[in-house]
Amino acid sequence: MIKNIVLDVGGVILDDSAFTKARDNLDVTKLRENKVSFSKCLLGKMEVAEFINILRRLGKEYEEYATVLSPENYEKNLPVINETVELMYKLKEQGYKIYIFSNITQPTLEYLKKKVDIENLVDDMVCSHIEHFMKPDVKFYERLIQKLNLNKNETIFFDDKIKNVEVGNSVGIKSVKFNSTDDILRSLENREC
């Protein structure tokens, strides 16, 4: 019986499509040459503001990405997926434990806390910038299980990236690719939770 619902943030609770589009439009050559990557921010090894300054120094072709990543633009570029939040409230009322497991920066987490009543809605979080691991690293999943003391048989994980879902399943956590809240509802129905 499922008791624990684990959710990614980007693409599940917050719409990060503007981030993805801006990143996909980049020529990463200069970033590689300068040994700089947004992954450092996700791992808590570089401040987002520092990364944005580096992007702006590298040239105009990085301005769109820098603008999208700027916390003052999150309202526009990182909107809340209200349908997911509404479902989280319903699931919480039904007695499920709700957890966040995300590759996330400190500014994004702060923004999420302003937009969603995380304190009352989420039982706990395991975040990349705090743990210094990122999905799809197996060690990050092990940290999730250990830190939250999760019974794998009572836990289901939803992520919008198939690689993260595959790794979750490989470590024994029931994991499902998230496209919409229908995926959560169907998965819970099918597991007779």
PDB file of N, CA, C and O in Angstrom, residues 123-150:
ATOM      1  N   ASP A 123       5.815  17.046   3.810  1.00  0.00           N
ATOM      2  CA  ASP A 123       6.331  16.464   5.054  1.00  0.00           C
ATOM      3  C   ASP A 123       7.834  16.634   5.192  1.00  0.00           C
ATOM      4  O   ASP A 123       8.344  16.815   6.295  1.00  0.00           O
ATOM      5  N   ASP A 124       8.557  16.583   4.067  1.00  0.00           N
ATOM      6  CA  ASP A 124      10.008  16.776   4.108  1.00  0.00           C
ATOM      7  C   ASP A 124      10.512  16.912   2.683  1.00  0.00           C
ATOM      8  O   ASP A 124       9.788  16.633   1.723  1.00  0.00           O
ATOM      9  N   MET A 125      11.772  17.319   2.548  1.00  0.00           N
ATOM     10  CA  MET A 125      12.377  17.523   1.233  1.00  0.00           C
ATOM     11  C   MET A 125      13.804  16.994   1.227  1.00  0.00           C
ATOM     12  O   MET A 125      14.488  17.051   2.245  1.00  0.00           O
ATOM     13  N   VAL A 126      14.202  16.524   0.064  1.00  0.00           N
ATOM     14  CA  VAL A 126      15.595  16.172  -0.179  1.00  0.00           C
ATOM     15  C   VAL A 126      15.975  16.922  -1.452  1.00  0.00           C
ATOM     16  O   VAL A 126      15.456  16.641  -2.534  1.00  0.00           O
ATOM     17  N   CYS A 127      16.859  17.910  -1.286  1.00  0.00           N
ATOM     18  CA  CYS A 127      17.191  18.838  -2.366  1.00  0.00           C
ATOM     19  C   CYS A 127      18.668  18.755  -2.725  1.00  0.00           C
ATOM     20  O   CYS A 127      19.526  18.673  -1.839  1.00  0.00           O
ATOM     21  N   SER A 128      18.937  18.833  -4.012  1.00  0.00           N
ATOM     22  CA  SER A 128      20.304  18.675  -4.512  1.00  0.00           C
ATOM     23  C   SER A 128      21.272  19.702  -3.943  1.00  0.00           C
ATOM     24  O   SER A 128      22.410  19.361  -3.617  1.00  0.00           O
ATOM     25  N   HIS A 129      20.852  20.949  -3.816  1.00  0.00           N
ATOM     26  CA  HIS A 129      21.784  21.992  -3.364  1.00  0.00           C
ATOM     27  C   HIS A 129      22.159  21.818  -1.895  1.00  0.00           C
ATOM     28  O   HIS A 129      23.167  22.352  -1.455  1.00  0.00           O
ATOM     29  N   ILE A 130      21.384  21.059  -1.157  1.00  0.00           N
ATOM     30  CA  ILE A 130      21.674  20.792   0.255  1.00  0.00           C
ATOM     31  C   ILE A 130      22.482  19.507   0.401  1.00  0.00           C
ATOM     32  O   ILE A 130      23.451  19.438   1.158  1.00  0.00           O
ATOM     33  N   GLU A 131      22.090  18.487  -0.346  1.00  0.00           N
ATOM     34  CA  GLU A 131      22.726  17.162  -0.227  1.00  0.00           C
ATOM     35  C   GLU A 131      23.989  17.027  -1.072  1.00  0.00           C
ATOM     36  O   GLU A 131      24.760  16.096  -0.880  1.00  0.00           O
ATOM     37  N   HIS A 132      24.180  17.919  -2.040  1.00  0.00           N
ATOM     38  CA  HIS A 132      25.341  17.910  -2.942  1.00  0.00           C
ATOM     39  C   HIS A 132      25.394  16.659  -3.810  1.00  0.00           C
ATOM     40  O   HIS A 132      26.475  16.178  -4.170  1.00  0.00           O
ATOM     41  N   PHE A 133      24.234  16.147  -4.127  1.00  0.00           N
ATOM     42  CA  PHE A 133      24.042  15.083  -5.105  1.00  0.00           C
ATOM     43  C   PHE A 133      22.899  15.524  -6.001  1.00  0.00           C
ATOM     44  O   PHE A 133      22.056  16.327  -5.591  1.00  0.00           O
ATOM     45  N   MET A 134      22.845  14.956  -7.224  1.00  0.00           N
ATOM     46  CA  MET A 134      21.770  15.279  -8.164  1.00  0.00           C
ATOM     47  C   MET A 134      21.228  14.005  -8.790  1.00  0.00           C
ATOM     48  O   MET A 134      21.963  13.045  -8.988  1.00  0.00           O
ATOM     49  N   LYS A 135      19.943  14.043  -9.119  1.00  0.00           N
ATOM     50  CA  LYS A 135      19.398  12.991  -9.969  1.00  0.00           C
ATOM     51  C   LYS A 135      20.069  13.131 -11.322  1.00  0.00           C
ATOM     52  O   LYS A 135      20.322  14.254 -11.755  1.00  0.00           O
ATOM     53  N   PRO A 136      20.416  12.081 -11.978  1.00  0.00           N
ATOM     54  CA  PRO A 136      20.066  10.691 -11.699  1.00  0.00           C
ATOM     55  C   PRO A 136      21.121   9.896 -10.925  1.00  0.00           C
ATOM     56  O   PRO A 136      21.142   8.660 -11.014  1.00  0.00           O
ATOM     57  N   ASP A 137      21.961  10.529 -10.145  1.00  0.00           N
ATOM     58  CA  ASP A 137      22.975   9.823  -9.355  1.00  0.00           C
ATOM     59  C   ASP A 137      22.289   8.894  -8.334  1.00  0.00           C
ATOM     60  O   ASP A 137      21.491   9.346  -7.514  1.00  0.00           O
ATOM     61  N   VAL A 138      22.621   7.623  -8.392  1.00  0.00           N
ATOM     62  CA  VAL A 138      22.043   6.624  -7.488  1.00  0.00           C
ATOM     63  C   VAL A 138      22.246   7.019  -6.026  1.00  0.00           C
ATOM     64  O   VAL A 138      21.366   6.790  -5.185  1.00  0.00           O
ATOM     65  N   LYS A 139      23.376   7.660  -5.714  1.00  0.00           N
ATOM     66  CA  LYS A 139      23.650   8.071  -4.327  1.00  0.00           C
ATOM     67  C   LYS A 139      22.603   9.064  -3.811  1.00  0.00           C
ATOM     68  O   LYS A 139      22.297   9.075  -2.625  1.00  0.00           O
ATOM     69  N   PHE A 140      22.076   9.872  -4.711  1.00  0.00           N
ATOM     70  CA  PHE A 140      21.047  10.839  -4.312  1.00  0.00           C
ATOM     71  C   PHE A 140      19.753  10.107  -3.929  1.00  0.00           C
ATOM     72  O   PHE A 140      19.103  10.440  -2.948  1.00  0.00           O
ATOM     73  N   TYR A 141      19.422   9.057  -4.667  1.00  0.00           N
ATOM     74  CA  TYR A 141      18.233   8.260  -4.354  1.00  0.00           C
ATOM     75  C   TYR A 141      18.428   7.520  -3.028  1.00  0.00           C
ATOM     76  O   TYR A 141      17.499   7.426  -2.224  1.00  0.00           O
ATOM     77  N   GLU A 142      19.619   7.021  -2.820  1.00  0.00           N
ATOM     78  CA  GLU A 142      19.918   6.347  -1.550  1.00  0.00           C
ATOM     79  C   GLU A 142      19.799   7.326  -0.383  1.00  0.00           C
ATOM     80  O   GLU A 142      19.308   6.973   0.685  1.00  0.00           O
ATOM     81  N   ARG A 143      20.230   8.563  -0.621  1.00  0.00           N
ATOM     82  CA  ARG A 143      20.110   9.601   0.403  1.00  0.00           C
ATOM     83  C   ARG A 143      18.646   9.888   0.709  1.00  0.00           C
ATOM     84  O   ARG A 143      18.255  10.066   1.859  1.00  0.00           O
ATOM     85  N   LEU A 144      17.817   9.927  -0.323  1.00  0.00           N
ATOM     86  CA  LEU A 144      16.374  10.121  -0.160  1.00  0.00           C
ATOM     87  C   LEU A 144      15.790   9.053   0.765  1.00  0.00           C
ATOM     88  O   LEU A 144      15.115   9.361   1.746  1.00  0.00           O
ATOM     89  N   ILE A 145      16.082   7.803   0.459  1.00  0.00           N
ATOM     90  CA  ILE A 145      15.544   6.685   1.243  1.00  0.00           C
ATOM     91  C   ILE A 145      16.031   6.746   2.683  1.00  0.00           C
ATOM     92  O   ILE A 145      15.257   6.604   3.627  1.00  0.00           O
ATOM     93  N   GLN A 146      17.332   7.000   2.846  1.00  0.00           N
ATOM     94  CA  GLN A 146      17.935   7.050   4.181  1.00  0.00           C
ATOM     95  C   GLN A 146      17.416   8.237   4.995  1.00  0.00           C
ATOM     96  O   GLN A 146      16.969   8.075   6.133  1.00  0.00           O
ATOM     97  N   LYS A 147      17.469   9.428   4.421  1.00  0.00           N
ATOM     98  CA  LYS A 147      17.103  10.639   5.163  1.00  0.00           C
ATOM     99  C   LYS A 147      15.639  10.621   5.598  1.00  0.00           C
ATOM    100  O   LYS A 147      15.308  11.016   6.709  1.00  0.00           O
ATOM    101  N   LEU A 148      14.767  10.140   4.720  1.00  0.00           N
ATOM    102  CA  LEU A 148      13.335  10.151   5.022  1.00  0.00           C
ATOM    103  C   LEU A 148      12.858   8.828   5.621  1.00  0.00           C
ATOM    104  O   LEU A 148      11.680   8.698   5.949  1.00  0.00           O
ATOM    105  N   ASN A 149      13.781   7.870   5.731  1.00  0.00           N
ATOM    106  CA  ASN A 149      13.450   6.556   6.285  1.00  0.00           C
ATOM    107  C   ASN A 149      12.231   5.968   5.570  1.00  0.00           C
ATOM    108  O   ASN A 149      11.256   5.548   6.205  1.00  0.00           O
ATOM    109  N   LEU A 150      12.317   5.941   4.239  1.00  0.00           N
ATOM    110  CA  LEU A 150      11.198   5.483   3.422  1.00  0.00           C
ATOM    111  C   LEU A 150      11.207   3.977   3.233  1.00  0.00           C
ATOM    112  O   LEU A 150      12.253   3.383   2.978  1.00  0.00           O
TER     113      LEU A 150
END
